[in-house]
Short mmCIF file of C-alpha atoms in Angstrom, two decimals:
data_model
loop_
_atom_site.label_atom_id
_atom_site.label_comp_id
_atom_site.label_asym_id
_atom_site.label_seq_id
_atom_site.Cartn_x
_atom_site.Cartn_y
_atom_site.Cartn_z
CA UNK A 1 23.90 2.58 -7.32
CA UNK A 2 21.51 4.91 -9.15
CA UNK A 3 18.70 6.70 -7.33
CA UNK A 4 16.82 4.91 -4.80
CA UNK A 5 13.17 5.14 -6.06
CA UNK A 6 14.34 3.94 -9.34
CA UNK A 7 14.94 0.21 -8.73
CA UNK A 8 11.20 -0.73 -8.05
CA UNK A 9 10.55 0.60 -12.37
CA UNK A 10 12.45 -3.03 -13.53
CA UNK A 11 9.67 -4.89 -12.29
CA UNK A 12 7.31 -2.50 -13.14
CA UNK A 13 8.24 -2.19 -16.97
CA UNK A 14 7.45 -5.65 -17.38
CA UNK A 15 3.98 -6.50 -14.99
CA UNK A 16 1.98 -3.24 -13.55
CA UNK A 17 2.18 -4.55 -9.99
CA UNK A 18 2.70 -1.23 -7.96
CA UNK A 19 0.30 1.17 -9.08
CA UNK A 20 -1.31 2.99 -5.78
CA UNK A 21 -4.89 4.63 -5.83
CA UNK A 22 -6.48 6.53 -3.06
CA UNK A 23 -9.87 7.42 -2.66
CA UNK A 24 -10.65 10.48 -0.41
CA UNK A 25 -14.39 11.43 -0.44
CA UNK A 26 -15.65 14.65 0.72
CA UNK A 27 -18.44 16.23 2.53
CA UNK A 28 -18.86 18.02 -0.26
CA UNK A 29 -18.74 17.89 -4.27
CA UNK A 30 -15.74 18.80 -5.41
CA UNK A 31 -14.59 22.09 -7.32
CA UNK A 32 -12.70 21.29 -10.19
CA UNK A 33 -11.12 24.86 -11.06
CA UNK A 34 -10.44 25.06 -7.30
CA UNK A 35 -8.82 21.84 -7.22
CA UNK A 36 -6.86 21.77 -10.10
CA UNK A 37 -4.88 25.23 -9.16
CA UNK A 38 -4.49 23.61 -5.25
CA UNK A 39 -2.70 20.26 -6.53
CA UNK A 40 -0.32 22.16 -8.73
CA UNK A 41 0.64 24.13 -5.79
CA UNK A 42 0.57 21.48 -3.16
CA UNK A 43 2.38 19.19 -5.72
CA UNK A 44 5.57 21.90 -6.58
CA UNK A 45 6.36 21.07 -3.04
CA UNK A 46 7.54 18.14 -3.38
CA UNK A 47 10.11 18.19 -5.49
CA UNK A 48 10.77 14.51 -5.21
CA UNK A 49 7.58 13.00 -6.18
CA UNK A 50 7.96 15.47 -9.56
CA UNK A 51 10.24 13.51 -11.45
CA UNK A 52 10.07 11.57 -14.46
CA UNK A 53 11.56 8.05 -15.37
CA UNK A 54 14.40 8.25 -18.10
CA UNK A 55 16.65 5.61 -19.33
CA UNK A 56 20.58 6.51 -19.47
CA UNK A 57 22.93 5.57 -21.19
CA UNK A 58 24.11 2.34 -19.62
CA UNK A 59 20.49 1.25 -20.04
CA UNK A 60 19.69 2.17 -16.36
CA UNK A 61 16.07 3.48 -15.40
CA UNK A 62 17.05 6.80 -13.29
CA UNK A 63 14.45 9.98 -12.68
CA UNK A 64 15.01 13.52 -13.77
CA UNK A 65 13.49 16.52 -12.95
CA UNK A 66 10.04 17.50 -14.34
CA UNK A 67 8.58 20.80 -14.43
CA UNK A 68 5.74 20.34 -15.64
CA UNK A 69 2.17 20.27 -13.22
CA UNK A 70 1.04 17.53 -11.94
CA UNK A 71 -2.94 16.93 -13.92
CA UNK A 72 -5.80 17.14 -12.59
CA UNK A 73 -9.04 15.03 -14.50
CA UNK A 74 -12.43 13.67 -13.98
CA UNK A 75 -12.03 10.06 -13.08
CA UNK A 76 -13.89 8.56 -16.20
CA UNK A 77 -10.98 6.69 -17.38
CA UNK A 78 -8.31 4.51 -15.89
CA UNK A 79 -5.15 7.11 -16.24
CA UNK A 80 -1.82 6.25 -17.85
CA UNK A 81 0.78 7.29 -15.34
CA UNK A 82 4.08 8.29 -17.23
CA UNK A 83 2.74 9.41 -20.27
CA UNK A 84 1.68 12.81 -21.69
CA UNK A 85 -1.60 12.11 -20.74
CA UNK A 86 0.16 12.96 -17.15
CA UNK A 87 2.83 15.43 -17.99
CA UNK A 88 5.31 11.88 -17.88
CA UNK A 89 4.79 12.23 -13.87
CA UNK A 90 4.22 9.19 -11.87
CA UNK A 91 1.23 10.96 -9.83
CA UNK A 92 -2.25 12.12 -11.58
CA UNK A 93 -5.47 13.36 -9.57
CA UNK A 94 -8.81 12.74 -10.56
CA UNK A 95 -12.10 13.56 -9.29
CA UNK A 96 -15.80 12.97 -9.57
CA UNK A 97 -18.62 14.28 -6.87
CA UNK A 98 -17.35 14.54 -3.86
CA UNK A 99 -13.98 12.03 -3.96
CA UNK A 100 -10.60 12.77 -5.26
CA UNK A 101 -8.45 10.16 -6.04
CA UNK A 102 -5.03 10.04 -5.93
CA UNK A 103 -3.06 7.73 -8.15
CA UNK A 104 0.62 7.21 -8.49
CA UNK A 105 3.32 4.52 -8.54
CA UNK A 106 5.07 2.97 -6.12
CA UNK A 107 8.68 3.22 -6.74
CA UNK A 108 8.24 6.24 -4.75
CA UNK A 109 6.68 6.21 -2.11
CA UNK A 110 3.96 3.93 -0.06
CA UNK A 111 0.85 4.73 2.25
CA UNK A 112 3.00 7.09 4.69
CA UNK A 113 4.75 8.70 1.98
CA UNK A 114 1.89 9.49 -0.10
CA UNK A 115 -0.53 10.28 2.39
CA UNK A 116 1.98 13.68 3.06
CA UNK A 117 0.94 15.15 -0.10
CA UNK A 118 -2.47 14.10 0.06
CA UNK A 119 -2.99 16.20 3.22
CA UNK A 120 -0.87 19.31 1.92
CA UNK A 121 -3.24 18.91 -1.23
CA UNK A 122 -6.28 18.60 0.78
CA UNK A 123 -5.31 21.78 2.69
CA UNK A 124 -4.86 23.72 -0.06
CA UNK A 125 -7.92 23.00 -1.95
CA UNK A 126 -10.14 23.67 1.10
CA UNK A 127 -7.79 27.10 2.12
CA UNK A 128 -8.73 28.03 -1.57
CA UNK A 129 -12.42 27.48 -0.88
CA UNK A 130 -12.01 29.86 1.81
CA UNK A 131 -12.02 27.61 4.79
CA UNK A 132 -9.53 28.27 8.04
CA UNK A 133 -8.16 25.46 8.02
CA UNK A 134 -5.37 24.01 10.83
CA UNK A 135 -2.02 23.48 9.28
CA UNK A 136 -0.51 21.88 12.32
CA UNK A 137 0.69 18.41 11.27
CA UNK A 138 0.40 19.38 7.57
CA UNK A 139 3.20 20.07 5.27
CA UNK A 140 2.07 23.35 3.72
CA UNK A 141 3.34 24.35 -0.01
CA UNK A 142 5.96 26.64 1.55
CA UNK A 143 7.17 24.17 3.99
CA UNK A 144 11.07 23.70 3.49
CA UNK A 145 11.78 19.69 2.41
CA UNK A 146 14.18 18.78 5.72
CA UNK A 147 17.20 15.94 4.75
CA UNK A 148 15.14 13.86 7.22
CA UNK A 149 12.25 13.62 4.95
CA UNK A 150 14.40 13.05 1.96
CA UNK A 151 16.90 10.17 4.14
CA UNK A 152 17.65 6.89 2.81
CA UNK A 153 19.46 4.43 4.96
CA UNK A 154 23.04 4.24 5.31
CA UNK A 155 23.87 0.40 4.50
CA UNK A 156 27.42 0.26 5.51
CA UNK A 157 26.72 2.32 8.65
CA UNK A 158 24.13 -0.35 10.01
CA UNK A 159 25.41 -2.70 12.99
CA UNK A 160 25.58 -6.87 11.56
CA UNK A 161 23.78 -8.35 14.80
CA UNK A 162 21.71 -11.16 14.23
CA UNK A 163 18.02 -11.53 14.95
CA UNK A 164 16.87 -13.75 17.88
CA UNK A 165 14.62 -16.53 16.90
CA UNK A 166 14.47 -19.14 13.55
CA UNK A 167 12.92 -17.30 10.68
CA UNK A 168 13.25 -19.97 8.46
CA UNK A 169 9.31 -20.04 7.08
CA UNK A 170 7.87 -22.96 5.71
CA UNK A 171 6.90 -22.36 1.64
CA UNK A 172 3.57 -24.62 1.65
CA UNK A 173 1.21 -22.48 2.82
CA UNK A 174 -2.42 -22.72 0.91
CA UNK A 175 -2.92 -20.11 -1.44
CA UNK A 176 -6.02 -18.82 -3.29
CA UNK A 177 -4.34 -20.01 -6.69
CA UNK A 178 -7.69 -21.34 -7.95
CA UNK A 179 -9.40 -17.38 -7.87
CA UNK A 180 -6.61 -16.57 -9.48
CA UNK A 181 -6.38 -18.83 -12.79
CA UNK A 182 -10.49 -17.63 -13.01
CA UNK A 183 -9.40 -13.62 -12.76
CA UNK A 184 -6.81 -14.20 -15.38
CA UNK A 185 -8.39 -16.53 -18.10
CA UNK A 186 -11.69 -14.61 -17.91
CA UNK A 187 -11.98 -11.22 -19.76
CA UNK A 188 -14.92 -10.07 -17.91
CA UNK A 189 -13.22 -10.54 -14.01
CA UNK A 190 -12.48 -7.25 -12.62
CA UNK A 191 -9.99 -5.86 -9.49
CA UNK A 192 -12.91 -5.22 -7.14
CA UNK A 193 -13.22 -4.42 -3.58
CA UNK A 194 -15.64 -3.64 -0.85
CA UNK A 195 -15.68 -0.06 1.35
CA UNK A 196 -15.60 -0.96 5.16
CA UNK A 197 -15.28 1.17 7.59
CA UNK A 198 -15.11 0.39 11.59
CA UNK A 199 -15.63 2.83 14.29
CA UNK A 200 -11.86 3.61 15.76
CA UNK A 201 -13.09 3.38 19.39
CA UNK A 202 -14.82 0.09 19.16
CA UNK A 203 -11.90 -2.11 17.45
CA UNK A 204 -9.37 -0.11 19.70
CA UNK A 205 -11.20 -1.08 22.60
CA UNK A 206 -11.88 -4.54 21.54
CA UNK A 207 -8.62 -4.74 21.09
CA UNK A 208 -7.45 -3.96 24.28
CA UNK A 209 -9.57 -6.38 26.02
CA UNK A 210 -8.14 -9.21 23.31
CA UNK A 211 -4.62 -8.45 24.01
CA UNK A 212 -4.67 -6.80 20.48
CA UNK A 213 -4.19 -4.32 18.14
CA UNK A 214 -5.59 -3.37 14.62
CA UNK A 215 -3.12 -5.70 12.57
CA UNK A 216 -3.47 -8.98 15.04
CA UNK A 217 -7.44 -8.58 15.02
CA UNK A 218 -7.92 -8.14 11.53
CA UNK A 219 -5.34 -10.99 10.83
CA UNK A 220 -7.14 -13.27 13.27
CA UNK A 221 -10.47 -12.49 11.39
CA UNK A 222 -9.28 -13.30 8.52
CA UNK A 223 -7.97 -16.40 9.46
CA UNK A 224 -11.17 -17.45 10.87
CA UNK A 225 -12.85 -16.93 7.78
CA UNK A 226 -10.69 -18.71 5.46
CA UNK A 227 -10.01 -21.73 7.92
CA UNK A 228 -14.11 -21.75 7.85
CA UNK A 229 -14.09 -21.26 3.68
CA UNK A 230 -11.64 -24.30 3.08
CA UNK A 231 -11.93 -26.71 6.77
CA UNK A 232 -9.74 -29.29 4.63
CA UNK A 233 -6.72 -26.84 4.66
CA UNK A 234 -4.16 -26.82 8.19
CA UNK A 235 -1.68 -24.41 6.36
CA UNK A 236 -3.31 -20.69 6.06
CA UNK A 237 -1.06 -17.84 6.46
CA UNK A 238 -0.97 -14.17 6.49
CA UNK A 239 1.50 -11.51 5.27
CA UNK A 240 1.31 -7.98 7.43
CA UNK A 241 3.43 -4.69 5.81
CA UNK A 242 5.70 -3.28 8.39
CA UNK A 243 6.93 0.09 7.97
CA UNK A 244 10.89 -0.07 9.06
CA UNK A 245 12.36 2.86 7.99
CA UNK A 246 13.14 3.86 12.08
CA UNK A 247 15.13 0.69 11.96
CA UNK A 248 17.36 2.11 9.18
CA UNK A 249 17.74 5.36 10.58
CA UNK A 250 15.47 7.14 8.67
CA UNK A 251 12.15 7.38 10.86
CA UNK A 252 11.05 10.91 9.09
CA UNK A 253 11.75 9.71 4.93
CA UNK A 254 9.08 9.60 2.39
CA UNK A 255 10.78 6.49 1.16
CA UNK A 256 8.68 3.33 0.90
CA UNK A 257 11.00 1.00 3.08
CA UNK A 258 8.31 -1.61 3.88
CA UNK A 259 8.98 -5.57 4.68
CA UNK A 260 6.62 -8.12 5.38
CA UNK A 261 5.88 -10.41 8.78
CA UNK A 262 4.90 -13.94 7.79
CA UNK A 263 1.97 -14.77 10.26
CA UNK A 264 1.44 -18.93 9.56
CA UNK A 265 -1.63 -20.41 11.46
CA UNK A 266 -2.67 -23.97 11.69
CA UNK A 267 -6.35 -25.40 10.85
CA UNK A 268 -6.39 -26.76 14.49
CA UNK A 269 -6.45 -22.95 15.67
CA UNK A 270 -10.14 -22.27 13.90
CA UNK A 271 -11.99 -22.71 16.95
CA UNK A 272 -9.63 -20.76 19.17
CA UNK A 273 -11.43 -18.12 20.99
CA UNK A 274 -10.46 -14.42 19.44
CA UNK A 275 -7.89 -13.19 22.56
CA UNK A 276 -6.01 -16.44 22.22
CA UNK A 277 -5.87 -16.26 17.87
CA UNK A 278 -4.94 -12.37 18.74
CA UNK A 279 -2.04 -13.20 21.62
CA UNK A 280 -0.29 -16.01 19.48
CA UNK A 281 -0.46 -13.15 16.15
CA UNK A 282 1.14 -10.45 18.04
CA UNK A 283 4.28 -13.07 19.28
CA UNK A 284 4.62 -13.53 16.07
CA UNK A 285 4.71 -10.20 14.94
CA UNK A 286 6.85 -9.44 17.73
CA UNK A 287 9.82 -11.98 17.19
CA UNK A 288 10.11 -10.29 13.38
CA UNK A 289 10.28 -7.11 14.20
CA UNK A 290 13.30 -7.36 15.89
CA UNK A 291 15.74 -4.13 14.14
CA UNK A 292 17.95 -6.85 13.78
CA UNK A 293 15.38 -8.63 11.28
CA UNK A 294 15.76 -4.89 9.20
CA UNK A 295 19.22 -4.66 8.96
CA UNK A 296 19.23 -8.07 7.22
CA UNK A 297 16.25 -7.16 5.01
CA UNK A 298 18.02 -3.63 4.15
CA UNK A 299 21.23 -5.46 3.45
CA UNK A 300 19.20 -8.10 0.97
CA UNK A 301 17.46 -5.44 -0.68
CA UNK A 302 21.07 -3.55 -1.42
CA UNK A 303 22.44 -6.84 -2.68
CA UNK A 304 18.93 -7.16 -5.56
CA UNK A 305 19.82 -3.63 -6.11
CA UNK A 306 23.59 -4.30 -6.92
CA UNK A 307 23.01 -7.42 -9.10
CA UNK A 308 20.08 -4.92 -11.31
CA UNK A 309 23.13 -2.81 -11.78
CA UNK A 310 25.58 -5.53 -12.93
CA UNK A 311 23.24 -6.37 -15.99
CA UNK A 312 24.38 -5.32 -19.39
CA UNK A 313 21.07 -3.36 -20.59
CA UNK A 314 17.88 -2.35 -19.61
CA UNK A 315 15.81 -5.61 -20.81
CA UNK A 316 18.65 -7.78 -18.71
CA UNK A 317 17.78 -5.56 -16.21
CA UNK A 318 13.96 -5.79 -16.20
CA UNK A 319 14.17 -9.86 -16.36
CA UNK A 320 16.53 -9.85 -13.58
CA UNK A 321 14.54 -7.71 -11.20
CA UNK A 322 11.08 -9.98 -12.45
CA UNK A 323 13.07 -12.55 -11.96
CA UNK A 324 14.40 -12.10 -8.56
CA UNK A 325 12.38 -9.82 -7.36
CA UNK A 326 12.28 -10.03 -2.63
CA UNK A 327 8.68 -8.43 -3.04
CA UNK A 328 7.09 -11.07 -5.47
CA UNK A 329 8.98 -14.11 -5.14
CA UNK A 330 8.94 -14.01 -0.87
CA UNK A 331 7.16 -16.80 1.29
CA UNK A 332 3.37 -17.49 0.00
CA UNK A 333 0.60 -16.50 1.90
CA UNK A 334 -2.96 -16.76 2.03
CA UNK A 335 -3.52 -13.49 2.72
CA UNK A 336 -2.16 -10.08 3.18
CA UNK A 337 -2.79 -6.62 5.01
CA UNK A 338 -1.14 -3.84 5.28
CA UNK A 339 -2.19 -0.50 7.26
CA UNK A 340 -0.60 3.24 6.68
CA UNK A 341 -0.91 3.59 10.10
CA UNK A 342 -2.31 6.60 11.88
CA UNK A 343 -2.86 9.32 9.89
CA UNK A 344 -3.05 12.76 12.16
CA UNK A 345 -5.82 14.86 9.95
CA UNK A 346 -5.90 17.68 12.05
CA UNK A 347 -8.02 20.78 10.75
CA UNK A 348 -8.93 18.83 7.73
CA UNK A 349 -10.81 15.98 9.85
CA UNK A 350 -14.46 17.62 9.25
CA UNK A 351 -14.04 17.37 5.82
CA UNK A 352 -13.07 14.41 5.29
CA UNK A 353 -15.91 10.84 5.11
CA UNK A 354 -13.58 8.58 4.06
CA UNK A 355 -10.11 6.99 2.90
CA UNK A 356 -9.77 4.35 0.95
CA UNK A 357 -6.09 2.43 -0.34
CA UNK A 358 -6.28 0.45 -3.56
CA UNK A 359 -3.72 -1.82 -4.65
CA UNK A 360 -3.83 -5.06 -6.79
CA UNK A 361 -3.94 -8.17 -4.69
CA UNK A 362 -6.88 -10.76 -3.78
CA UNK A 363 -7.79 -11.20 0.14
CA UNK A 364 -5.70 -7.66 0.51
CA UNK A 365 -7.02 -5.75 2.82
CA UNK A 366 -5.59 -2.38 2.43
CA UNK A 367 -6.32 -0.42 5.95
CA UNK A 368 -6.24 3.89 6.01
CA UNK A 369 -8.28 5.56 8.35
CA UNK A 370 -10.17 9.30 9.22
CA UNK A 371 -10.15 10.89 12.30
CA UNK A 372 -13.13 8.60 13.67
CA UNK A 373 -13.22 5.56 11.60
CA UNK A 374 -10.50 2.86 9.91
CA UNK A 375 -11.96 2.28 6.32
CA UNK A 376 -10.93 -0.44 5.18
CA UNK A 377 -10.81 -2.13 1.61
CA UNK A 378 -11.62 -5.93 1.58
CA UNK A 379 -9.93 -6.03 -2.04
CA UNK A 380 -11.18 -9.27 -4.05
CA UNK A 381 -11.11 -10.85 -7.62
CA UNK A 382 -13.94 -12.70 -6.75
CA UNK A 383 -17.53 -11.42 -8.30
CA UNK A 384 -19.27 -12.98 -4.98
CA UNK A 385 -19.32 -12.35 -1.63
CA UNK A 386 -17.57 -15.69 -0.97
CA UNK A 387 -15.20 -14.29 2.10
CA UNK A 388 -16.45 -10.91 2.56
CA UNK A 389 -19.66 -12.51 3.92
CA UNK A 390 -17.48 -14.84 6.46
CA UNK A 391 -15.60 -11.96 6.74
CA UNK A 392 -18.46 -10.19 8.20
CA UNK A 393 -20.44 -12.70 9.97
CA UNK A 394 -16.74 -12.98 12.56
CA UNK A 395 -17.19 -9.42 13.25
CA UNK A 396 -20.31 -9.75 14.11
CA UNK A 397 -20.07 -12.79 16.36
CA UNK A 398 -17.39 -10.70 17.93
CA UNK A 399 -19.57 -7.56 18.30
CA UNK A 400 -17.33 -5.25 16.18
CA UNK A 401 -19.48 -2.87 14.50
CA UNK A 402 -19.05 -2.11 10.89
CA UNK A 403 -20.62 -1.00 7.86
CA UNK A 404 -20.00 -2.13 4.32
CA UNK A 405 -20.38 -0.10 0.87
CA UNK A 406 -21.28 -1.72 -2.34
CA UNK A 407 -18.56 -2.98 -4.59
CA UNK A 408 -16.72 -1.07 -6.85
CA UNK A 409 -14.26 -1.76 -9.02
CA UNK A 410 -10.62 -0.19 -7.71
CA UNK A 411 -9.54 0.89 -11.75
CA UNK A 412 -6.31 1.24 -10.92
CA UNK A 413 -3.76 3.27 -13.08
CA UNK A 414 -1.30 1.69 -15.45
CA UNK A 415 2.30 2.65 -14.99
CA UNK A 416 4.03 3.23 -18.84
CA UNK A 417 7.92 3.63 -18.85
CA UNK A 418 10.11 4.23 -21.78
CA UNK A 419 11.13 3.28 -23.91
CA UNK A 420 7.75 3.97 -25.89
CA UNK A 421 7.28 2.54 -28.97
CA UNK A 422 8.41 4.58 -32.47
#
């Protein structure tokens, strides 16, 4: 086996599919010169995000050190991670006003992963302004990297119990195929998505009283609005990320070590009242994340990983991972979320408006928060409002407050691995 943040480049070679942006604005306009000297320090702390992708000899994608600084840029462009353009590192910052956006790939790490250097960055830039800022809950530049946050999970070592319950999904769920065929065959579509943000207090405590939490609402929503968008279709489902690195024994890694729950809903559920859409989500969340459920996953994943190794050269290698590939080719779904979690912000909390996770993906909603608020991007390929309207209209009959930004276009970065052409 060859390093484990290497294996998620195959697929990326071939389709850019896991490039990560995150959009931080500010209470403030940012200082470039500041800035750019506070991400090359935050960024020489971790060693493991600065590493470039190489191929070896047996044709093999593996990552060597780089010691070169991570580059800092206004964000007029979309930026070409792996190239000189970014010193061949798979992270880049860019700027303009008052928001800093992070970009990078995501062979290394995810939402919880990334959001560690984000804050040590954060901290830095605003300790070089001259603010006090509160470190606790911050990895600082001269923080030591522990073998916890480096851990990746110990295959062999996990117990072979079997989960509870049939998991044995159904593959005929309705999918937005249609919105897809119009993104691809026309030149003008564009990756867009819409800035919402929702008071923390008001969906925790609606929550609550709907025997909920953040993932079940949302999911709930969601399936409200698209059981309301197509009334002819009894098969919606939903995918929601969970994070199972605890499961593995590695609860502290940067590591992206993610699997998805498979939420299915029927159209007869459309009129169910919210608590009851909420109650029957969460069971179903439950029942999947079972460790047991994780060990299995872990174990598949190993096997991909094994049978990317056993192919004769890196092109093999690429079509085998496309190919094959757990992430891309799991159990269709209508739609998908997935939330970083929470995010403690600490000293930096005043300074910070908003948080915003891009990723490709259509009826994605990608869910970071701030101290006060979840922000939330209702990620479309869609030019209209068609579901973000729906969408909205739900949280209102509910009486969840929100508000809603204009949409923007999420320009995220393309990912470039060698080889490069002569």
């Amino acid at each position: 086996m060859h390093d484990f943040d290497s294996y998620l480049l195959y697929e990326i070679k071939k389709r850019n599919v896991y490039s990560c942006r995150i959009k931080v604005t500010l209470t403030e306009n940012v200082k470039e010169s500041v800035l750019k000297a506070a991400a090359e320090k935050a960024f020489s702390r971790f060693s493991y995000y600065s590493r470039k992708a190489v191929v070896n000899e047996d044709g093999a994608y593996i990552l060597e050190p780089c010691d070169l600084p991570i580059t800092v840029s206004p964000d007029d462009h979309i930026v070409k991670l792996g190239t000189e353009e970014t010193n061949s590192l798979l992270f880049s910052i860019t700027y303009e006003k008052d928001t800093i956006y992070f970009n990078f790939a995501h062979n290394f790490c995810g939402g919880c992963g990334s959001m560690r250097w984000i804050k040590t960055t954060l901290w830095q830039y605003f300790t070089d302004l001259g603010y006090q800022i509160d470190s606790t809950g911050i990895l600082t530049p001269d923080t030591q990297i522990t073998p916890e946050e480096c851990a990746e999970p110990d295959i062999d070592a996990l117990p072979e119990d079997l989960p509870l319950g049939d998991f044995d999904f159904a593959k005929d769920s309705f999918t937005l195929r249609q919105d897809y065929m119009e993104f691809y065959t026309h030149p003008d579509c564009k990756a867009l998505y819409y800035p919402i943000t929702i008071p923390k207090k008001d969906l925790m405590k609606y929550s609550r009283a709907n025997d909920g939490s953040p993932n079940s609402i949302i999911s709930a929503v969601l399936f409200k609005m698209l059981a309301r968008t197509f009334p002819d279709q009894t098969k919606i489902s939903g995918r929601i990320s969970c994070n199972y690195r605890a499961d593995v024994g590695c609860p502290e890694t940067y590591r992206d070590i993610v699997r998805q729950l498979f939420i299915p809903y029927d159209g007869s559920m459309k009129d169910w009242p919210m608590e009851k859409l909420s109650t029957i989500t969460r069971s179903r969340m439950y029942i999947q994340m079972q460790p047991e459920v994780s060990w299995m996953e872990a174990r598949k994943v190993r096997d991909f990983r094994q049978a990317i190794d056993e192919q004769p050269d890196l092109m093999n290698k690429v079509d085998y991972a496309v190919d094959n590939s757990p992430t891309t080719h799991g159990i269709p779904s209508t739609f998908v979320i997935s939330y970083v979690g929470k995010v403690g912000w600490g000293g930096l909390a005043p300074y910070i408006k908003g948080v915003f996770s891009l990723t490709l993906g259509h009826v994605m909603l990608e869910i970071n928060a701030t101290e006060d608020d979840f922000c939330i991007s209702f990620q479309t390929v869609r030019k209209d409002r068609k579901y973000l309207d729906e969408f909205l209209n739900i949280l209102e009959e509910e009486g969840i407050s929100y508000t809603v930004g204009e949409v923007d276009e999420r320009r995220l970065p393309e990912i470039i691995l060698p080889p490069f052409p002569q």
